[in-house]
PDB file of C-alpha atoms in Angstrom:
ATOM      1  CA  SER A   1     161.793 -31.125-138.040  1.00  0.00           C
ATOM      2  CA  GLN A   2     160.418 -34.228-136.091  1.00  0.00           C
ATOM      3  CA  GLN A   3     156.889 -32.720-135.428  1.00  0.00           C
ATOM      4  CA  GLY A   4     153.489 -34.332-135.364  1.00  0.00           C
ATOM      5  CA  GLU A   5     151.117 -33.549-138.143  1.00  0.00           C
ATOM      6  CA  GLU A   6     147.398 -33.262-137.428  1.00  0.00           C
ATOM      7  CA  ASP A   7     144.745 -34.089-139.679  1.00  0.00           C
ATOM      8  CA  PRO A   8     142.292 -32.662-140.726  1.00  0.00           C
ATOM      9  CA  GLN A   9     143.581 -29.098-140.816  1.00  0.00           C
ATOM     10  CA  ALA A  10     140.075 -27.825-140.215  1.00  0.00           C
ATOM     11  CA  LEU A  11     136.959 -29.582-139.020  1.00  0.00           C
ATOM     12  CA  SER A  12     133.459 -27.978-138.743  1.00  0.00           C
ATOM     13  CA  ILE A  13     130.572 -29.913-136.916  1.00  0.00           C
ATOM     14  CA  GLN A  14     127.285 -29.273-135.093  1.00  0.00           C
ATOM     15  CA  GLU A  15     126.762 -29.220-131.514  1.00  0.00           C
ATOM     16  CA  GLY A  16     126.298 -32.765-130.036  1.00  0.00           C
ATOM     17  CA  GLU A  17     128.319 -34.382-132.814  1.00  0.00           C
ATOM     18  CA  ASN A  18     131.591 -36.048-132.001  1.00  0.00           C
ATOM     19  CA  ALA A  19     134.862 -34.523-133.334  1.00  0.00           C
ATOM     20  CA  THR A  20     137.883 -36.669-134.213  1.00  0.00           C
ATOM     21  CA  MET A  21     141.297 -35.299-134.981  1.00  0.00           C
ATOM     22  CA  ASN A  22     144.384 -37.391-135.902  1.00  0.00           C
ATOM     23  CA  CYS A  23     148.103 -36.913-135.388  1.00  0.00           C
ATOM     24  CA  SER A  24     150.938 -38.617-137.125  1.00  0.00           C
ATOM     25  CA  TYR A  25     154.566 -38.491-136.062  1.00  0.00           C
ATOM     26  CA  LYS A  26     157.936 -39.834-137.445  1.00  0.00           C
ATOM     27  CA  THR A  27     159.990 -40.907-134.358  1.00  0.00           C
ATOM     28  CA  SER A  28     159.948 -43.139-131.370  1.00  0.00           C
ATOM     29  CA  ILE A  29     158.320 -41.159-128.587  1.00  0.00           C
ATOM     30  CA  ASN A  30     158.190 -41.082-124.753  1.00  0.00           C
ATOM     31  CA  ASN A  31     154.770 -39.579-124.707  1.00  0.00           C
ATOM     32  CA  LEU A  32     152.288 -37.762-126.885  1.00  0.00           C
ATOM     33  CA  GLN A  33     150.325 -34.701-125.655  1.00  0.00           C
ATOM     34  CA  TRP A  34     147.280 -32.824-126.913  1.00  0.00           C
ATOM     35  CA  TYR A  35     146.875 -29.127-126.293  1.00  0.00           C
ATOM     36  CA  ARG A  36     144.076 -26.672-126.925  1.00  0.00           C
ATOM     37  CA  GLN A  37     144.327 -23.051-128.029  1.00  0.00           C
ATOM     38  CA  ASN A  38     141.319 -20.606-127.965  1.00  0.00           C
ATOM     39  CA  SER A  39     141.705 -17.736-130.292  1.00  0.00           C
ATOM     40  CA  GLY A  40     144.231 -15.153-129.082  1.00  0.00           C
ATOM     41  CA  ARG A  41     145.243 -17.211-125.948  1.00  0.00           C
ATOM     42  CA  GLY A  42     147.978 -19.501-124.919  1.00  0.00           C
ATOM     43  CA  LEU A  43     147.997 -23.293-125.134  1.00  0.00           C
ATOM     44  CA  VAL A  44     146.345 -25.294-122.433  1.00  0.00           C
ATOM     45  CA  HIS A  45     147.267 -28.950-121.742  1.00  0.00           C
ATOM     46  CA  LEU A  46     144.467 -31.469-122.315  1.00  0.00           C
ATOM     47  CA  ILE A  47     146.000 -35.028-121.889  1.00  0.00           C
ATOM     48  CA  LEU A  48     149.192 -36.826-121.935  1.00  0.00           C
ATOM     49  CA  ILE A  49     149.406 -40.497-123.193  1.00  0.00           C
ATOM     50  CA  ARG A  50     152.675 -42.504-122.648  1.00  0.00           C
ATOM     51  CA  SER A  51     154.156 -44.760-125.226  1.00  0.00           C
ATOM     52  CA  ASN A  52     153.137 -47.756-123.321  1.00  0.00           C
ATOM     53  CA  GLU A  53     149.564 -46.763-123.020  1.00  0.00           C
ATOM     54  CA  ARG A  54     146.925 -47.286-125.801  1.00  0.00           C
ATOM     55  CA  GLU A  55     144.057 -45.293-124.637  1.00  0.00           C
ATOM     56  CA  LYS A  56     143.328 -42.587-122.122  1.00  0.00           C
ATOM     57  CA  HIS A  57     140.101 -40.765-121.095  1.00  0.00           C
ATOM     58  CA  SER A  58     139.450 -37.416-119.562  1.00  0.00           C
ATOM     59  CA  GLY A  59     135.906 -36.272-119.260  1.00  0.00           C
ATOM     60  CA  ARG A  60     134.551 -35.981-122.849  1.00  0.00           C
ATOM     61  CA  LEU A  61     138.060 -36.558-124.261  1.00  0.00           C
ATOM     62  CA  ARG A  62     139.390 -39.886-125.418  1.00  0.00           C
ATOM     63  CA  VAL A  63     142.915 -40.259-126.805  1.00  0.00           C
ATOM     64  CA  THR A  64     144.272 -43.312-128.538  1.00  0.00           C
ATOM     65  CA  LEU A  65     147.872 -44.092-129.333  1.00  0.00           C
ATOM     66  CA  ASP A  66     149.179 -46.598-131.895  1.00  0.00           C
ATOM     67  CA  THR A  67     153.025 -46.710-131.789  1.00  0.00           C
ATOM     68  CA  SER A  68     153.244 -49.262-134.426  1.00  0.00           C
ATOM     69  CA  LYS A  69     151.586 -46.828-136.868  1.00  0.00           C
ATOM     70  CA  LYS A  70     152.983 -43.725-135.200  1.00  0.00           C
ATOM     71  CA  SER A  71     149.650 -42.193-134.913  1.00  0.00           C
ATOM     72  CA  SER A  72     147.145 -40.721-132.229  1.00  0.00           C
ATOM     73  CA  SER A  73     143.655 -39.605-132.344  1.00  0.00           C
ATOM     74  CA  LEU A  74     141.732 -37.189-130.095  1.00  0.00           C
ATOM     75  CA  LEU A  75     138.052 -37.721-129.773  1.00  0.00           C
ATOM     76  CA  ILE A  76     135.782 -35.042-128.374  1.00  0.00           C
ATOM     77  CA  THR A  77     132.295 -36.420-127.769  1.00  0.00           C
ATOM     78  CA  ALA A  78     129.087 -34.507-127.589  1.00  0.00           C
ATOM     79  CA  SER A  79     130.941 -31.360-128.799  1.00  0.00           C
ATOM     80  CA  ARG A  80     129.798 -27.948-127.522  1.00  0.00           C
ATOM     81  CA  ALA A  81     130.188 -24.562-129.046  1.00  0.00           C
ATOM     82  CA  ALA A  82     132.760 -23.858-126.339  1.00  0.00           C
ATOM     83  CA  ASP A  83     135.041 -26.568-127.876  1.00  0.00           C
ATOM     84  CA  THR A  84     135.742 -24.223-130.777  1.00  0.00           C
ATOM     85  CA  ALA A  85     139.463 -23.892-130.674  1.00  0.00           C
ATOM     86  CA  SER A  86     142.673 -25.179-132.296  1.00  0.00           C
ATOM     87  CA  TYR A  87     144.046 -28.403-131.140  1.00  0.00           C
ATOM     88  CA  PHE A  88     147.705 -29.501-131.273  1.00  0.00           C
ATOM     89  CA  CYS A  89     149.567 -32.721-130.766  1.00  0.00           C
ATOM     90  CA  ALA A  90     153.001 -32.600-129.306  1.00  0.00           C
ATOM     91  CA  THR A  91     155.569 -35.395-129.103  1.00  0.00           C
ATOM     92  CA  SER A  92     158.235 -36.081-126.609  1.00  0.00           C
ATOM     93  CA  GLN A  93     160.985 -37.726-128.507  1.00  0.00           C
ATOM     94  CA  ARG A  94     162.603 -40.865-127.146  1.00  0.00           C
ATOM     95  CA  GLY A  95     166.139 -40.225-126.004  1.00  0.00           C
ATOM     96  CA  SER A  96     165.601 -36.569-125.346  1.00  0.00           C
ATOM     97  CA  THR A  97     166.227 -35.682-121.756  1.00  0.00           C
ATOM     98  CA  LEU A  98     165.620 -32.148-122.045  1.00  0.00           C
ATOM     99  CA  GLY A  99     161.784 -32.186-121.880  1.00  0.00           C
ATOM    100  CA  ARG A 100     161.406 -30.768-125.454  1.00  0.00           C
ATOM    101  CA  LEU A 101     158.162 -31.056-127.246  1.00  0.00           C
ATOM    102  CA  TYR A 102     157.574 -31.109-130.977  1.00  0.00           C
ATOM    103  CA  PHE A 103     154.264 -29.515-132.109  1.00  0.00           C
ATOM    104  CA  GLY A 104     152.213 -30.013-135.041  1.00  0.00           C
ATOM    105  CA  ARG A 105     150.363 -27.302-137.069  1.00  0.00           C
ATOM    106  CA  GLY A 106     147.059 -28.018-135.459  1.00  0.00           C
ATOM    107  CA  THR A 107     143.450 -28.671-136.338  1.00  0.00           C
ATOM    108  CA  GLN A 108     141.031 -25.809-136.229  1.00  0.00           C
ATOM    109  CA  LEU A 109     137.656 -27.204-134.793  1.00  0.00           C
ATOM    110  CA  THR A 110     134.581 -25.162-135.190  1.00  0.00           C
ATOM    111  CA  VAL A 111     131.437 -26.277-133.445  1.00  0.00           C
ATOM    112  CA  TRP A 112     128.263 -24.521-134.670  1.00  0.00           C
ATOM    113  CA  PRO A 113     125.275 -24.176-132.144  1.00  0.00           C
TER     114      PRO A 113
ATOM    115  CA  ASN R   1     148.726 -19.112-108.634  1.00  0.00           C
ATOM    116  CA  ALA R   2     149.796 -17.229-111.700  1.00  0.00           C
ATOM    117  CA  GLY R   3     151.473 -19.981-113.560  1.00  0.00           C
ATOM    118  CA  VAL R   4     153.464 -18.553-116.507  1.00  0.00           C
ATOM    119  CA  THR R   5     153.477 -14.694-116.949  1.00  0.00           C
ATOM    120  CA  GLN R   6     154.764 -12.900-120.035  1.00  0.00           C
ATOM    121  CA  THR R   7     155.294  -9.201-120.638  1.00  0.00           C
ATOM    122  CA  PRO R   8     154.379  -7.262-122.666  1.00  0.00           C
ATOM    123  CA  LYS R   9     151.269  -8.614-124.281  1.00  0.00           C
ATOM    124  CA  PHE R  10     151.612  -6.411-127.385  1.00  0.00           C
ATOM    125  CA  GLN R  11     154.463  -4.639-128.868  1.00  0.00           C
ATOM    126  CA  VAL R  12     155.196  -2.706-132.182  1.00  0.00           C
ATOM    127  CA  LEU R  13     158.843  -2.215-133.095  1.00  0.00           C
ATOM    128  CA  LYS R  14     160.597  -0.534-135.957  1.00  0.00           C
ATOM    129  CA  THR R  15     163.104  -2.448-137.967  1.00  0.00           C
ATOM    130  CA  GLY R  16     166.437  -2.339-136.173  1.00  0.00           C
ATOM    131  CA  GLN R  17     165.126  -1.808-132.730  1.00  0.00           C
ATOM    132  CA  SER R  18     165.839  -4.031-129.844  1.00  0.00           C
ATOM    133  CA  MET R  19     163.591  -5.484-127.162  1.00  0.00           C
ATOM    134  CA  THR R  20     163.374  -8.102-124.452  1.00  0.00           C
ATOM    135  CA  LEU R  21     160.430 -10.285-123.752  1.00  0.00           C
ATOM    136  CA  GLN R  22     160.111 -11.208-120.098  1.00  0.00           C
ATOM    137  CA  CYS R  23     158.823 -14.557-118.857  1.00  0.00           C
ATOM    138  CA  ALA R  24     158.485 -15.715-115.279  1.00  0.00           C
ATOM    139  CA  GLN R  25     156.873 -18.911-113.852  1.00  0.00           C
ATOM    140  CA  ASP R  26     155.994 -19.739-110.299  1.00  0.00           C
ATOM    141  CA  MET R  27     155.653 -23.480-110.463  1.00  0.00           C
ATOM    142  CA  ASN R  28     159.261 -24.322-109.637  1.00  0.00           C
ATOM    143  CA  HIS R  29     159.834 -25.883-112.991  1.00  0.00           C
ATOM    144  CA  ASN R  30     163.298 -26.689-114.181  1.00  0.00           C
ATOM    145  CA  SER R  31     162.649 -26.314-117.897  1.00  0.00           C
ATOM    146  CA  MET R  32     161.573 -23.260-119.660  1.00  0.00           C
ATOM    147  CA  TYR R  33     161.048 -22.497-123.455  1.00  0.00           C
ATOM    148  CA  TRP R  34     160.434 -19.796-125.960  1.00  0.00           C
ATOM    149  CA  TYR R  35     158.253 -20.542-128.974  1.00  0.00           C
ATOM    150  CA  ARG R  36     157.014 -18.471-131.941  1.00  0.00           C
ATOM    151  CA  GLN R  37     153.718 -19.018-133.552  1.00  0.00           C
ATOM    152  CA  ASP R  38     153.045 -18.054-137.172  1.00  0.00           C
ATOM    153  CA  PRO R  39     149.876 -18.805-139.233  1.00  0.00           C
ATOM    154  CA  GLY R  40     149.828 -22.258-140.570  1.00  0.00           C
ATOM    155  CA  MET R  41     153.108 -23.084-138.933  1.00  0.00           C
ATOM    156  CA  GLY R  42     152.280 -24.391-135.484  1.00  0.00           C
ATOM    157  CA  LEU R  43     154.672 -23.710-132.773  1.00  0.00           C
ATOM    158  CA  ARG R  44     158.485 -23.641-133.407  1.00  0.00           C
ATOM    159  CA  LEU R  45     160.995 -23.686-130.725  1.00  0.00           C
ATOM    160  CA  ILE R  46     163.378 -20.771-130.550  1.00  0.00           C
ATOM    161  CA  TYR R  47     165.351 -21.428-127.448  1.00  0.00           C
ATOM    162  CA  TYR R  48     165.040 -23.618-124.254  1.00  0.00           C
ATOM    163  CA  SER R  49     166.611 -23.921-120.980  1.00  0.00           C
ATOM    164  CA  ALA R  50     166.626 -27.413-119.463  1.00  0.00           C
ATOM    165  CA  SER R  51     167.713 -26.012-116.106  1.00  0.00           C
ATOM    166  CA  GLU R  52     169.003 -22.831-114.432  1.00  0.00           C
ATOM    167  CA  GLY R  53     172.192 -21.916-115.998  1.00  0.00           C
ATOM    168  CA  THR R  54     171.854 -23.669-119.215  1.00  0.00           C
ATOM    169  CA  THR R  55     170.354 -22.621-122.517  1.00  0.00           C
ATOM    170  CA  ASP R  56     170.245 -24.303-126.025  1.00  0.00           C
ATOM    171  CA  LYS R  57     169.138 -23.437-129.526  1.00  0.00           C
ATOM    172  CA  GLY R  58     165.817 -24.794-130.862  1.00  0.00           C
ATOM    173  CA  GLU R  59     164.650 -24.854-134.445  1.00  0.00           C
ATOM    174  CA  VAL R  60     164.667 -21.110-135.151  1.00  0.00           C
ATOM    175  CA  PRO R  61     167.238 -19.383-132.942  1.00  0.00           C
ATOM    176  CA  ASN R  62     168.599 -16.796-135.417  1.00  0.00           C
ATOM    177  CA  GLY R  63     168.108 -13.217-134.511  1.00  0.00           C
ATOM    178  CA  TYR R  64     167.435 -14.034-130.949  1.00  0.00           C
ATOM    179  CA  ASN R  65     169.227 -14.433-127.619  1.00  0.00           C
ATOM    180  CA  VAL R  66     168.073 -15.698-124.222  1.00  0.00           C
ATOM    181  CA  SER R  67     169.015 -15.363-120.635  1.00  0.00           C
ATOM    182  CA  ARG R  68     167.945 -17.767-117.886  1.00  0.00           C
ATOM    183  CA  LEU R  69     168.172 -15.265-115.047  1.00  0.00           C
ATOM    184  CA  ASN R  70     167.312 -17.680-112.312  1.00  0.00           C
ATOM    185  CA  LYS R  71     164.966 -20.554-111.905  1.00  0.00           C
ATOM    186  CA  ARG R  72     161.879 -18.451-112.277  1.00  0.00           C
ATOM    187  CA  GLU R  73     162.747 -16.143-115.188  1.00  0.00           C
ATOM    188  CA  PHE R  74     163.800 -16.758-118.816  1.00  0.00           C
ATOM    189  CA  SER R  75     163.925 -13.760-121.243  1.00  0.00           C
ATOM    190  CA  LEU R  76     164.123 -13.510-124.892  1.00  0.00           C
ATOM    191  CA  ARG R  77     165.927 -10.656-126.594  1.00  0.00           C
ATOM    192  CA  LEU R  78     165.661  -9.435-130.141  1.00  0.00           C
ATOM    193  CA  GLU R  79     168.868  -7.360-130.819  1.00  0.00           C
ATOM    194  CA  SER R  80     167.832  -5.875-134.135  1.00  0.00           C
ATOM    195  CA  ALA R  81     164.253  -6.612-135.027  1.00  0.00           C
ATOM    196  CA  ALA R  82     163.404  -7.574-138.591  1.00  0.00           C
ATOM    197  CA  PRO R  83     159.880  -7.792-140.141  1.00  0.00           C
ATOM    198  CA  SER R  84     160.386 -11.649-140.373  1.00  0.00           C
ATOM    199  CA  GLN R  85     160.244 -11.627-136.596  1.00  0.00           C
ATOM    200  CA  THR R  86     156.577 -10.418-136.573  1.00  0.00           C
ATOM    201  CA  SER R  87     154.821 -13.087-134.706  1.00  0.00           C
ATOM    202  CA  VAL R  88     153.201 -14.368-131.537  1.00  0.00           C
ATOM    203  CA  TYR R  89     155.674 -15.465-128.888  1.00  0.00           C
ATOM    204  CA  PHE R  90     154.927 -17.938-126.190  1.00  0.00           C
ATOM    205  CA  CYS R  91     156.906 -18.744-123.188  1.00  0.00           C
ATOM    206  CA  ALA R  92     156.386 -22.239-121.474  1.00  0.00           C
ATOM    207  CA  SER R  93     157.601 -24.192-118.616  1.00  0.00           C
ATOM    208  CA  SER R  94     157.632 -27.753-117.525  1.00  0.00           C
ATOM    209  CA  GLU R  95     159.053 -30.344-115.309  1.00  0.00           C
ATOM    210  CA  PRO R  96     160.457 -33.228-117.408  1.00  0.00           C
ATOM    211  CA  GLY R  97     159.992 -36.701-115.991  1.00  0.00           C
ATOM    212  CA  GLN R  98     159.959 -39.696-118.239  1.00  0.00           C
ATOM    213  CA  GLY R  99     160.071 -37.560-121.429  1.00  0.00           C
ATOM    214  CA  ALA R 100     158.570 -34.220-121.545  1.00  0.00           C
ATOM    215  CA  GLY R 101     156.065 -33.233-118.962  1.00  0.00           C
ATOM    216  CA  GLU R 102     153.034 -31.205-119.271  1.00  0.00           C
ATOM    217  CA  ALA R 103     153.878 -27.691-120.558  1.00  0.00           C
ATOM    218  CA  PHE R 104     152.298 -24.540-119.217  1.00  0.00           C
ATOM    219  CA  PHE R 105     152.102 -21.521-121.518  1.00  0.00           C
ATOM    220  CA  GLY R 106     151.910 -17.973-121.015  1.00  0.00           C
ATOM    221  CA  GLN R 107     149.302 -15.806-122.761  1.00  0.00           C
ATOM    222  CA  GLY R 108     151.608 -14.808-125.441  1.00  0.00           C
ATOM    223  CA  THR R 109     153.279 -11.544-126.834  1.00  0.00           C
ATOM    224  CA  ARG R 110     152.099 -10.215-130.125  1.00  0.00           C
ATOM    225  CA  LEU R 111     155.063  -8.534-131.822  1.00  0.00           C
ATOM    226  CA  THR R 112     154.863  -6.573-134.967  1.00  0.00           C
ATOM    227  CA  VAL R 113     157.866  -5.281-136.570  1.00  0.00           C
ATOM    228  CA  VAL R 114     157.445  -2.433-139.153  1.00  0.00           C
TER     229      VAL R 114
END
């Protein structure tokens, strides 16, 4: 399976700290996406970065993409307890015309008040 | 705007029983997907439909069938449920552009097969 792999599997930090999660993948991509999943809920899209982009921001989120290393990172600045969730990266494989996404196994982020 | 709606939210089946999971989206997306999520496994694609009238197998299609009823609706059927199909099932839709677009997910169906 050509899925992304997140690292670390679990991350525990205090409120106000920054949280960094990494994603590695194996194939050439069209884009890479990050999703968030609160416990017992569906996934929610956070940000999409295209293969020709290197960095993207959305509020407290910063995503970087290094296609030479086939890796991406998600930085959440000034974390809040409400950021506690699982975070998944998903890749859109180059050559795929069907909109298919390949998901990693996720990083469980816990932010303590 | 409801987005992606899945029914039911919870279901308990006995081994060998059949059931259909329903999914509908109101965003006029062409592509729809069924995933299953198991602890430590992330999301695995069961079936997808790139457009109305087409369906294709994903990573784990065995034991499942799908129907793309129209552009809005994409159902997943378990013909003879097995305990290995105990999982959380998610339906999603998206509008592909340059690669996969942003996917919108339903709230999930928690299925237990006993």
